[in-house]
Coordinates of C-alpha atoms in Angstrom, one line a residue:
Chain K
X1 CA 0.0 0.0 0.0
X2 CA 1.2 3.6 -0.7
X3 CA 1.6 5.9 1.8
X4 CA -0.7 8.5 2.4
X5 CA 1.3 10.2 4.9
X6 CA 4.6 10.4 5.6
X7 CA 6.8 12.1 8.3
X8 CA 10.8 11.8 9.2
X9 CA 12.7 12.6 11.8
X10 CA 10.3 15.8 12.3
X11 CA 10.9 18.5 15.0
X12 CA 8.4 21.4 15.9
X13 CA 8.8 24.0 18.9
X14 CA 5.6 26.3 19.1
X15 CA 7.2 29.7 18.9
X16 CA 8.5 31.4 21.9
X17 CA 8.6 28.0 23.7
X18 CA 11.4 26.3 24.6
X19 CA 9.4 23.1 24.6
X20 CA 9.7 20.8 21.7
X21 CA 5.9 20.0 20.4
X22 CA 7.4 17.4 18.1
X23 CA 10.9 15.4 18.8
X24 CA 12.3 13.9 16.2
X25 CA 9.2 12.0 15.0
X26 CA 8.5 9.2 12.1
X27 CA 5.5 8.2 11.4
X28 CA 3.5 6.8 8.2
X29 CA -0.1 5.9 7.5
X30 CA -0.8 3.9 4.4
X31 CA -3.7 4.4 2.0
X32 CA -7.5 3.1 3.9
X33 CA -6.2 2.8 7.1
X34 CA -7.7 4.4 10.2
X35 CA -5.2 5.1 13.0
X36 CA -5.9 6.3 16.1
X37 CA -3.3 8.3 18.0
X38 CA -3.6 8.1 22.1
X39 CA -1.7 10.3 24.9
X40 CA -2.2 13.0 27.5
X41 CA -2.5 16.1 27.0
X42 CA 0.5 18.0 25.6
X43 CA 1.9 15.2 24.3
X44 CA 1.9 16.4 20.5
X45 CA -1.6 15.1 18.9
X46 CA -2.8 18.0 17.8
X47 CA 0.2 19.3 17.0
X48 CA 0.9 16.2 14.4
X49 CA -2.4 16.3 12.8
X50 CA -1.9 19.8 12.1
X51 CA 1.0 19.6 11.2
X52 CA -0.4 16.6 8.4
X53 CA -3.2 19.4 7.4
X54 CA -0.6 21.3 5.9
X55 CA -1.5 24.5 8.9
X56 CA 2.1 24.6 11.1
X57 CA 5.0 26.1 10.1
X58 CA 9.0 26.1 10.7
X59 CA 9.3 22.4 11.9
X60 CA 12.2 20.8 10.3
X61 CA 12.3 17.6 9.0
X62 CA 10.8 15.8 5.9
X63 CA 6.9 15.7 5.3
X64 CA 4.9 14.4 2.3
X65 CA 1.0 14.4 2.6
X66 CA -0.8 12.5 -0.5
X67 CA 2.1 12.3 -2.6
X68 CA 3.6 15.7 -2.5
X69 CA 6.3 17.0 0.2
X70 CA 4.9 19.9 1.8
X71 CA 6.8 22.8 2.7
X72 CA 7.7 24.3 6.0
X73 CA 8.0 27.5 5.0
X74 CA 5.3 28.1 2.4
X75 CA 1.8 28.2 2.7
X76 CA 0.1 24.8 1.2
X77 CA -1.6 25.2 -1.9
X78 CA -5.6 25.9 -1.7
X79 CA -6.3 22.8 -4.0
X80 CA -4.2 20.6 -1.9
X81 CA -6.0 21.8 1.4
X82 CA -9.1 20.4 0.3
X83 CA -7.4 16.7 -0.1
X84 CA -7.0 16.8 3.3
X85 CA -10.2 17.5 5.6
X86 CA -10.1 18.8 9.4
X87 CA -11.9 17.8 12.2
X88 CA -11.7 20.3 14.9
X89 CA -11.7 19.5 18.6
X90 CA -14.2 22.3 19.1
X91 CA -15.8 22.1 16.1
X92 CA -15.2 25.5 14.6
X93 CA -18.6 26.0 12.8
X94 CA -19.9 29.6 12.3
X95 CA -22.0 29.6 15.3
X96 CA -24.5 32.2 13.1
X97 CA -25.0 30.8 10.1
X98 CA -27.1 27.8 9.3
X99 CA -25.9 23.8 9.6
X100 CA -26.5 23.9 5.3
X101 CA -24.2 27.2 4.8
X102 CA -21.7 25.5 7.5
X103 CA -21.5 22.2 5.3
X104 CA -21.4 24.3 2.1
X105 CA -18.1 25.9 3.5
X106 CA -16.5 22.7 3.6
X107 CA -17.3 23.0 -0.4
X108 CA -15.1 26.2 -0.6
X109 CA -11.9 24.6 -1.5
X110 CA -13.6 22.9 -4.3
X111 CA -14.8 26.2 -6.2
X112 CA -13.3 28.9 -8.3
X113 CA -12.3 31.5 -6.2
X114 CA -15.2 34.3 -7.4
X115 CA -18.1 31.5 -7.5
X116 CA -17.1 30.6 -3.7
X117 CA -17.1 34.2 -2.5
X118 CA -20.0 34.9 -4.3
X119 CA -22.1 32.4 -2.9
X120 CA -24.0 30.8 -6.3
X121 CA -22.7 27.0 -5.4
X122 CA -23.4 25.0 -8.3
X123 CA -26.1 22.1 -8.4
X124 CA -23.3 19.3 -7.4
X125 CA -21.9 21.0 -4.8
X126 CA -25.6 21.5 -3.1
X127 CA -25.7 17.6 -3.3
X128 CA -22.6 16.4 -2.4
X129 CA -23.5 18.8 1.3
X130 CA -26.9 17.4 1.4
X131 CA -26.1 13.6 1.1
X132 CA -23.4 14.6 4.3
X133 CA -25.9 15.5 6.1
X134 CA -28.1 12.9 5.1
X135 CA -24.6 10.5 6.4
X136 CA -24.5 12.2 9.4
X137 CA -28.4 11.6 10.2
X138 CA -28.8 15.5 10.5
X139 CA -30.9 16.7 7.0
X140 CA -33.7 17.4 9.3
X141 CA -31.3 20.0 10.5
X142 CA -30.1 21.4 7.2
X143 CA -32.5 24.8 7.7
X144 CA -31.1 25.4 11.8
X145 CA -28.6 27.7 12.8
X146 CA -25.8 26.0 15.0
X147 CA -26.1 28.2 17.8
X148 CA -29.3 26.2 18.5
X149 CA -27.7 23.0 18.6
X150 CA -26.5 20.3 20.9
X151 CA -22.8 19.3 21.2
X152 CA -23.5 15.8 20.0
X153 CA -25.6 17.5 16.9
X154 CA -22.5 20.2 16.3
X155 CA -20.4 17.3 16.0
X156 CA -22.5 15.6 13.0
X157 CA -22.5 19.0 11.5
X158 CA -18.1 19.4 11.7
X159 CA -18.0 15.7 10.2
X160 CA -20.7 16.5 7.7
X161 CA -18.6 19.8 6.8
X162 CA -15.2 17.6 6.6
X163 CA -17.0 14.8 4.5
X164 CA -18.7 17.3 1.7
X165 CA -14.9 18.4 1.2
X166 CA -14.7 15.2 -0.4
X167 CA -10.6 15.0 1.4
X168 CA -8.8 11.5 0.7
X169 CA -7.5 12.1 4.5
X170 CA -9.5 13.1 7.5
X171 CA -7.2 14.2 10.4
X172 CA -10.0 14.2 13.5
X173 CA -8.6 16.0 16.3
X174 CA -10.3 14.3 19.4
X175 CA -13.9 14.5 18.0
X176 CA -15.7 12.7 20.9
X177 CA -13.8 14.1 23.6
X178 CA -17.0 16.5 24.4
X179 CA -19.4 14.0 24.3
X180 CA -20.8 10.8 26.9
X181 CA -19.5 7.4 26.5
X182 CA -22.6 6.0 24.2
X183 CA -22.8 9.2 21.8
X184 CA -18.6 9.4 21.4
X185 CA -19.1 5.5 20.1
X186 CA -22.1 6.5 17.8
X187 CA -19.8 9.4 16.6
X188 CA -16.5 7.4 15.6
X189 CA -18.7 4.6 13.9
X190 CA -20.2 7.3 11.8
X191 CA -16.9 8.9 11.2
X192 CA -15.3 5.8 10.2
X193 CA -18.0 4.1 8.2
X194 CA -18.1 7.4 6.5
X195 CA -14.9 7.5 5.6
X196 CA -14.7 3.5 4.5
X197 CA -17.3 3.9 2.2
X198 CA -15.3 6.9 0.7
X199 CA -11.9 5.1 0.6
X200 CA -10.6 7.9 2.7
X201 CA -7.6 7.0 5.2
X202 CA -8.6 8.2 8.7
X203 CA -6.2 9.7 11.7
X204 CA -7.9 10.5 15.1
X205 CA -6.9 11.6 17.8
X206 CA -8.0 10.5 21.5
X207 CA -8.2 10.5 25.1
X208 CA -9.7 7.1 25.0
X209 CA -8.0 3.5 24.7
X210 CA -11.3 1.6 24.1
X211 CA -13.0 3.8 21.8
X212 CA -9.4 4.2 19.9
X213 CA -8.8 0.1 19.6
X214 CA -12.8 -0.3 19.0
X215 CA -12.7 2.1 16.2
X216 CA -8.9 2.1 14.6
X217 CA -7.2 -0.7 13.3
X218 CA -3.8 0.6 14.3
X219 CA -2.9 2.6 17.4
X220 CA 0.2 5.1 18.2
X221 CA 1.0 6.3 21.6
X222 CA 2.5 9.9 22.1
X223 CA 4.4 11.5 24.9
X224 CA 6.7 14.2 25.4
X225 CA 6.2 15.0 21.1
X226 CA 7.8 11.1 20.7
X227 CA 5.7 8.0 19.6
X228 CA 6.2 6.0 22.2
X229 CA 4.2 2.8 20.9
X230 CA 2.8 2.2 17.3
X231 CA 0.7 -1.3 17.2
X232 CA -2.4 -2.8 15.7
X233 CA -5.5 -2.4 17.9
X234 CA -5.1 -6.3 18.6
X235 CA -2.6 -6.3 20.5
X236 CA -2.6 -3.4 22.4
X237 CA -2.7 -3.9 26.2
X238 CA -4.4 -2.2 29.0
X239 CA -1.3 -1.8 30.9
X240 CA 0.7 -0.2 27.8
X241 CA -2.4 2.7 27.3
X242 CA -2.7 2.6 31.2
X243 CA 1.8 3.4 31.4
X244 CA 1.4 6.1 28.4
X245 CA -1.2 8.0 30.8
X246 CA 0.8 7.6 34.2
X247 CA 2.2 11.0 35.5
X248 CA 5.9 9.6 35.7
X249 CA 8.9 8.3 34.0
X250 CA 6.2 6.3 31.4
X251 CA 8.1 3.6 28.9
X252 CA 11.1 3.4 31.0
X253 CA 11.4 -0.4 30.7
X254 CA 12.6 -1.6 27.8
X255 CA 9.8 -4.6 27.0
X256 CA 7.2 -1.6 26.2
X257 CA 9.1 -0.3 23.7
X258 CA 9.6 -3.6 21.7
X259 CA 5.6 -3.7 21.7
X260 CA 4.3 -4.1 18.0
Chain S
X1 CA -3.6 50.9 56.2
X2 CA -2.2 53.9 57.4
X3 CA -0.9 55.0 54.0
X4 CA -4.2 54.4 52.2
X5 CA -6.2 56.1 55.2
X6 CA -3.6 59.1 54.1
X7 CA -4.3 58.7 50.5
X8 CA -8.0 59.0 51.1
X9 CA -7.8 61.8 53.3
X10 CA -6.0 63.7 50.7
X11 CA -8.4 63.0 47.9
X12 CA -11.1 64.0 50.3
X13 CA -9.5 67.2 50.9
X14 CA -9.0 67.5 47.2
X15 CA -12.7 67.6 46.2
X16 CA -13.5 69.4 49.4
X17 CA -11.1 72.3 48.0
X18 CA -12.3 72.2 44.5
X19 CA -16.0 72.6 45.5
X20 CA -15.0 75.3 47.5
X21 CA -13.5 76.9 45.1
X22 CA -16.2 76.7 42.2
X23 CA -18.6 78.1 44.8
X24 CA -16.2 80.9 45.3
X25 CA -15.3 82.3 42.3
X26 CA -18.2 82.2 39.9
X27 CA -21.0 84.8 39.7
X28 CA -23.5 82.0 40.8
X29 CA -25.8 84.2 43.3
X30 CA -28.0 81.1 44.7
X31 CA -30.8 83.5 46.0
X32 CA -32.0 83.9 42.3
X33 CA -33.3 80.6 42.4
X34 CA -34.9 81.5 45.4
X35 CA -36.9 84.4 43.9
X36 CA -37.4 82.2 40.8
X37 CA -40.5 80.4 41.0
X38 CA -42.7 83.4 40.0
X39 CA -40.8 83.4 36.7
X40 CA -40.5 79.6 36.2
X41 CA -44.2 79.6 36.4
X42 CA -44.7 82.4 33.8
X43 CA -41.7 81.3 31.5
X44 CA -43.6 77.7 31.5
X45 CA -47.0 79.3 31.3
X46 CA -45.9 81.7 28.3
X47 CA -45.3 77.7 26.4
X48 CA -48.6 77.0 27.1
X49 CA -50.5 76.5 24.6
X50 CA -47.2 75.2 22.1
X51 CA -48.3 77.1 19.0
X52 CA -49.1 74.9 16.1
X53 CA -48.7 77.5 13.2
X54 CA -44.8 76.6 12.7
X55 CA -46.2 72.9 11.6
X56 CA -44.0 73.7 8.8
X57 CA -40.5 74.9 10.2
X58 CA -40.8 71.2 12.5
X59 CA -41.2 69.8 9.8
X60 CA -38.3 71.6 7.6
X61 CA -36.1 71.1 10.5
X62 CA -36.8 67.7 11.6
X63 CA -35.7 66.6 7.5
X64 CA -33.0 68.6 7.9
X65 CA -32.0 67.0 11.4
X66 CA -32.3 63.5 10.0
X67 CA -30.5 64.0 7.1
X68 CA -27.1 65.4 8.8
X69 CA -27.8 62.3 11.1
X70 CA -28.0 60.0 8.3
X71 CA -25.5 61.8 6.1
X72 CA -23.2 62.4 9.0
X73 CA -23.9 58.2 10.4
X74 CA -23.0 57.1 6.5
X75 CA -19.5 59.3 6.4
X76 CA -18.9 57.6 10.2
X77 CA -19.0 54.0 9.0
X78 CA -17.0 55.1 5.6
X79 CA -14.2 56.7 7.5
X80 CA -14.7 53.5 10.3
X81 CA -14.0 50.5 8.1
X82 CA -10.9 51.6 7.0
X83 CA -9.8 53.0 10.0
X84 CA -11.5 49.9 12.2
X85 CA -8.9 47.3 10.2
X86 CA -6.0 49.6 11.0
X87 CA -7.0 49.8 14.7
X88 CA -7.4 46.0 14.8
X89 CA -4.7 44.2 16.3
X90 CA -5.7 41.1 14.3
X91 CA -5.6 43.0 11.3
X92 CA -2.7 45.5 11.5
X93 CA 0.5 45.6 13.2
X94 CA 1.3 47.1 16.5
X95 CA 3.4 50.1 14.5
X96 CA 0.1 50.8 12.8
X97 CA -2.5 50.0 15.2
X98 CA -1.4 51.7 18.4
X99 CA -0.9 55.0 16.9
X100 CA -4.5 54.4 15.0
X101 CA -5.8 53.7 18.6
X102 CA -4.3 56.9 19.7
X103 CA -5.4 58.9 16.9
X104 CA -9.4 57.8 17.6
X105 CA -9.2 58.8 21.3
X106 CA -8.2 62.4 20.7
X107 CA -11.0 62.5 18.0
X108 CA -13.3 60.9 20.5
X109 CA -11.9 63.7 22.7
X110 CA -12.8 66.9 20.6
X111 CA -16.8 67.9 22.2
X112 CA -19.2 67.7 18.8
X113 CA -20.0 71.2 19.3
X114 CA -16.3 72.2 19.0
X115 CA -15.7 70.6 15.7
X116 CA -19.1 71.8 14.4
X117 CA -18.0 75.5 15.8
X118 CA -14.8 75.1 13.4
X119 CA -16.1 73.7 10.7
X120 CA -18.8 76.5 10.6
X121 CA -16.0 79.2 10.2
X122 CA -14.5 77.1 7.5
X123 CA -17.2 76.2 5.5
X124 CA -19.9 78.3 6.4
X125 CA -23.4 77.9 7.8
X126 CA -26.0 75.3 6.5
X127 CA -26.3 71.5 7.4
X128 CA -23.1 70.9 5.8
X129 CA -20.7 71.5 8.3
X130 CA -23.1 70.2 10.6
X131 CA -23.3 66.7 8.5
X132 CA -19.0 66.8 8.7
X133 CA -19.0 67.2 12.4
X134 CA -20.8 64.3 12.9
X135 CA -18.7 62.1 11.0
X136 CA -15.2 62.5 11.7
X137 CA -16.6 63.1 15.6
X138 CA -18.6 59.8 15.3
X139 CA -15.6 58.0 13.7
X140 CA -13.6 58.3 16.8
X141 CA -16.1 55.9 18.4
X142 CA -17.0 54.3 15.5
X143 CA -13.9 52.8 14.6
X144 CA -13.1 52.0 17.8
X145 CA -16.0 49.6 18.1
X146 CA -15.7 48.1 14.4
X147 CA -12.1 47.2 15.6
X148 CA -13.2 45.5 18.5
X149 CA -15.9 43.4 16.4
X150 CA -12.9 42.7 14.3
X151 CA -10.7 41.5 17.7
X152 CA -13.7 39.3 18.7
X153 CA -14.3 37.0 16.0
X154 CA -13.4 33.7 17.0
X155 CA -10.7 32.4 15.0
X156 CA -11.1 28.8 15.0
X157 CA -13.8 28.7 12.0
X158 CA -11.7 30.8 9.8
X159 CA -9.0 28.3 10.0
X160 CA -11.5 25.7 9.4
X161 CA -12.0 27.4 6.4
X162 CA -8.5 28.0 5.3
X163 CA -8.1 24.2 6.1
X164 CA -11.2 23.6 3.7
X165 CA -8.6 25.2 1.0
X166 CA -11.4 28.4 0.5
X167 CA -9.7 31.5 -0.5
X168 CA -9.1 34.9 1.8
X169 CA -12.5 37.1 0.3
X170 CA -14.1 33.5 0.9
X171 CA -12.6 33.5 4.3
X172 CA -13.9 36.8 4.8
X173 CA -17.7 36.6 3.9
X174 CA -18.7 32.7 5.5
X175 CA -16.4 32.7 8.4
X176 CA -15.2 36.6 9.7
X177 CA -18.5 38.8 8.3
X178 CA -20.9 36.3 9.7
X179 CA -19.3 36.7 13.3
X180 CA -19.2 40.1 12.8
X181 CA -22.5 41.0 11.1
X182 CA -25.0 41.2 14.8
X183 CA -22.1 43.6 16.0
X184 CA -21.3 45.8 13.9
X185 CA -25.1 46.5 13.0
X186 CA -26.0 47.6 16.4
X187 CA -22.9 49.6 16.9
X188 CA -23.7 51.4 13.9
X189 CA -27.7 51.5 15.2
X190 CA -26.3 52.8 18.5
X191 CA -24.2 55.4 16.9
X192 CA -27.0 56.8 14.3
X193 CA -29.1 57.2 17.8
X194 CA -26.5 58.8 19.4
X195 CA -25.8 60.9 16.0
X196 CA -29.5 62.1 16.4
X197 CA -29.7 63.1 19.5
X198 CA -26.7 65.3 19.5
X199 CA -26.9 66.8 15.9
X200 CA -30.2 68.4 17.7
X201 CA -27.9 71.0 19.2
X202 CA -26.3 71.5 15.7
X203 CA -28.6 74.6 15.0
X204 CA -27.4 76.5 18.2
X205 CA -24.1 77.3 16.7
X206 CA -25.1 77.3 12.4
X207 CA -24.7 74.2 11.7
X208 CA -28.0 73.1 10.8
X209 CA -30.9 71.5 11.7
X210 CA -34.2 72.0 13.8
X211 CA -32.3 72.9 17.2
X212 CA -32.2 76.3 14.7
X213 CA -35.7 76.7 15.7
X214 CA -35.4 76.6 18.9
X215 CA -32.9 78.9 19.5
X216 CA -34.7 81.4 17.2
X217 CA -37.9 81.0 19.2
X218 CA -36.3 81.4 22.6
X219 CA -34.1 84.4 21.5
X220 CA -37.4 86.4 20.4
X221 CA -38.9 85.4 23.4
X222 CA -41.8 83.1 20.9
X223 CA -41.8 80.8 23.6
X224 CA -45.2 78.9 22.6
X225 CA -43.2 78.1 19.5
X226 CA -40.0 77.3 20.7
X227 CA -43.0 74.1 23.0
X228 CA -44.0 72.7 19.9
X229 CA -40.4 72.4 18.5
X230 CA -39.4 71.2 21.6
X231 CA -41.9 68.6 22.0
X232 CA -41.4 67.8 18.2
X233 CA -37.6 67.0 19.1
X234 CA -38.6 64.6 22.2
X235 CA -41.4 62.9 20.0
X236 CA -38.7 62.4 16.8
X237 CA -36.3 60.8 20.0
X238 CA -38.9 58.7 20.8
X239 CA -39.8 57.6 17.5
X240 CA -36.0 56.7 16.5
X241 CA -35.3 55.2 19.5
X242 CA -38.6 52.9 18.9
X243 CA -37.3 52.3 15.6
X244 CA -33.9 50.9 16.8
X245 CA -35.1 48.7 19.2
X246 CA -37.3 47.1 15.9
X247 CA -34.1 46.9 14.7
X248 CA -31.9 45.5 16.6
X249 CA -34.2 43.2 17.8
X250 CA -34.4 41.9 14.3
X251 CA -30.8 41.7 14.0
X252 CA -30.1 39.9 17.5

C-alpha cells in the first residue's frame, strides 16, 4: 500500500517556547487505514495532525502528505488543502450561520475563487453537502442555525462539513472528547464508516484507549512530542495505554518499547 | 492601612477644595433661584398653549435633522472601516495600530459642538458642516468599536475554512463577516441614535438642523413656538429610539 502520509525525523517547537511540540518523529499511515493516536494532554496530537493538514509552520524535517512533500516554509496550496479535511476538537462552525451554509463551506476549496465568494454554489456542490448530512443523520437540521444545537448534533455538523470536502484524508482532532461514552461511540462509527465507504484513510486523535482500539485498526501512543508505541489495535494492552497515561517516568522499561 | 487612610484623606481634601473653590469664584448668586419660582411659572405658562402654526418649520427642520444624522452616520462607517482594520490588532501591526488607537481617542476627545464650531467658520453655515461634524466626531467611536468586532471574532472557523482550501474574500464573507454581522449592526444603530440626538444641538451654533428653531424661538422670546419644537424633538427621539429597538431586535 502507498503511503498517504509520511513524516521523518520531524521536530516542531511552538514559537516562543522552549518546549519541543514534536521530537524527532517518524511516522506513516498507508492508503484506507484508520489510526488512532492516544496520549495526554500536551503530548503532541494536535500538533501532528496539524501539522499533516498542511497548517504549522517552521518544523524541520521531511513531510509528504498524498504524494507531495509539503513545505515548512510556504503556505500549502488551496487545491491541496481540500485533499485533506479537518476535524476540529471544538468544532469551529460559524455559530451564526445555518448547519447547510456551514456544510457548504467545507465546499469552498472545491470552487473557483469568485463562485465561492460569491455564494451561487453549483447544483453538485448543493448535493454532495446534502447527502453529508443525510450520512450524518442531520438533513432534518439542514435549515437550523448552530447556535441552536446540541454538542452531540454540532459534531454531526463538523463531520458533515469535513465529509462534503470530499478529502482522501480526514485528520480528527479528538472528535468525541466533548461528548458521553454512548454518543462518542455512535460518533466514531459514523466517522469511520463514513470514511470506509469513501476510501478515505482516517487519523484520530484521543483521550480514549477503548473507543481508539474499537474504532482504529492501528494505534500510536505519544508522549513528550515522541511516539512512544505504534501497534495494531489487537494487540494493544491495557497496561501499555494505562503506562502512556501515568504521570511519571512512562516507557522506561525496555519490553514496552519492543511492543508491535 | 495607614498609608491608604492618608491617600483618602487627601483626595477628600482634594474635592473638598475644588468645591469650594467653584462656589467661590463664579458669579453663581443662589438667592436667584430663590426668587425664581414666579418666573418659572410664567416662563412655563408663556409655552402653554405650544403654537401649532410653525407645523412647517418642524417639519423643515426635523428633515434637515435626520438627514445630517443619516448623512453624518453614512461618512462615520465610511471613515470606520478603513480606520476599524487599522486599529485591529488582528488585522494591523502594532506600529500601525497603536498609533491608530491613539489617533481615535483624541477625536473621540474633541466635544461635537467644537468641531461643528470650526467647521462653521470654515465652511460656512447650513447643514453641511453640521453633517461633517458628525462624521469624523462619530468616527472616533465608531472605529473603535468596528475594531473591536474585528478582535472578537473567533478564529477557530476561519482556520476551518482555510483548512477547507477556500480563498481569503471566501474567508472573509462565510467565516469573519458572519461573526461580525449582529455587532457591527448595532454599533452602527447605536451610533445613528446617538448621532440624532446630538446633531439636535447642531442649530445653536449654524450648523444646521431644527435645534435652529429653537434657539430662534427662545431668543425672540416666541416661547409657545419654541414648545411645539421642543416637543417635536422629544417625539422624533422617541420615534427613532422605537425604531432601533425594531431593529436590533431583528438583527439579535
Amino acid at each position: 500500500m502507498s503511503a498517504v502520509a509520511q513524516i521523518d525525523d520531524v521536530s516542531f517547537a511552538h514559537p516562543g517556547s522552549e518546549l519541543r511540540a514534536l521530537q524527532r518523529l517518524s511516522f506513516r499511515v498507508a492508503a484506507g487505514e484508520t489510526v488512532a493516536v492516544l496520549g495526554p494532554s500536551g503530548a503532541g496530537k494536535t500538533t501532528l495532525l496539524t501539522l499533516l493538514d498542511g497548517r504549522l509552520h517552521g518544523w524541520r524535517g521531511l513531510v509528504s502528505v498524498l504524494d507531495a512533500p509539503l513545505d515548512p516554509d510556504q503556505p500549502q496550496p488551496r487545491a491541496r488543502r481540500a485533499d485533506t479535511g479537518f476535524i476540529f476538537q471544538e468544532f469551529a462552525l460559524v455559530e451564526r450561520s445555518t448547519v447547510l451554509r456551514n456544510v457548504i463551506n467545507g465546499r469552498l476549496g472545491r470552487m473557483p475563487p469568485l463562485r465561492a465568494f460569491l455564494g451561487n454554489s453549483s447544483p453538485r456542490d448543493l448535493k454532495i453537502a446534502r447527502d453529508a448530512l443525510i450520512d450524518c443523520g442531520i438533513a432534518d437540521l439542514a435549515e437550523r442555525r448552530v447556535d441552536s444545537l446540541s454538542g452531540g448534533q454540532r459534531q454531526r455538523v463538523a463531520i458533515a462539513r469535513c465529509l462534503a470536502q470530499e478529502p482522501l484524508l480526514i485528520l480528527a482532532d479528538e472528535p468525541v472528547s466533548n461528548l458521553d461514552p454512548a454518543r462518542a461511540a455512535e460518533i466514531l462509527a459514523l466517522l469511520t464508516g463514513a470514511a470506509r465507504s469513501r476510501n478515505a484513510t482516517v487519523l484520530f486523535s484521543s483521550h480514549q484507549p477503548e473507543l481508539a482500539c474499537r474504532f482504529a485498526e492501528r494505534v500510536v501512543g505519544m508522549r513528550d512530542g515522541r511516539i512512544v508505541f505504534d501497534a495494531p489495535a489487537a494487540n494493544l494492552t491495557n497496561d501499555t495505554t494505562a503506562e502512556l497515561y501515568r504521570e511519571t517516568a512512562p516507557f522506561s522499561r525496555p519490553s514496552l518499547r519492543a511492543v508491535g | 492601612m495607614r498609608s491608604r487612610g492618608l491617600g483618602g484623606f487627601a483626595a477628600g481634601s482634594f474635592v473638598a477644595v475644588a468645591v469650594l473653590w467653584s462656589f467661590a469664584t463664579t458669579d453663581v448668586d443662589f438667592s436667584r433661584i430663590m426668587s425664581a419660582g414666579p418666573r418659572i411659572a410664567d416662563f412655563l405658562g408663556r409655552m402653554i398653549p405650544p403654537d401649532p402654526t410653525v407645523m412647517d418649520e418642524i417639519i423643515k427642520g426635523s428633515a434637515e435633522t435626520l438627514r445630517i444624522a443619516i448623512l453624518g452616520t453614512l461618512g462615520a462607517v465610511v471613515l470606520s472601516v478603513p480606520f476599524g482594520v487599522l486599529a485591529s490588532d488582528t488585522m494591523a501591526p502594532p506600529a500601525l495600530y497603536q498609533p491608530v488607537r491613539t489617533l481615535l481617542a483624541f477625536i473621540r476627545a474633541i466635544p461635537l459642538i467644537l468641531v461643528a464650531m470650526l467647521l462653521v467658520g470654515a465652511v460656512g453655515l447650513g447643514p453641511l458642516p453640521g453633517m461633517i461634524a458628525i462624521a469624523f466626531h462619530a468616527t472616533g467611536m465608531l472605529a473603535k468599536f468596528y475594531a473591536e468586532a474585528i478582535d472578537g471574532v473567533s478564529r477557530a472557523p476561519i482556520s476551518a475554512l482555510e483548512s477547507a482550501g477556500a480563498g481569503s474574500l471566501a474567508r472573509l464573507r462565510y467565516a469573519i463577516w458572519p461573526q461580525m454581522a449582529p455587532v457591527v449592526v448595532r454599533d452602527t444603530i447605536f451610533r445613528f441614535e446617538l448621532n440624532l440626538r446630538e446633531s439636535l444641538i447642531l442649530g445653536i451654533v449654524g450648523a444646521g438642523g431644527i435645534g435652529f428653531y429653537i434657539q430662534t424661538y427662545v431668543r425672540s422670546f416666541q416661547y409657545e413656538k419654541a414648545a411645539s419644537v421642543s416637543l417635536a424633538v422629544i417625539a422624533l427621539v422617541i420615534a427613532i429610539e422605537a425604531f432601533n429597538v425594531a431593529l436590533r431586535r431583528r438583527f439579535a
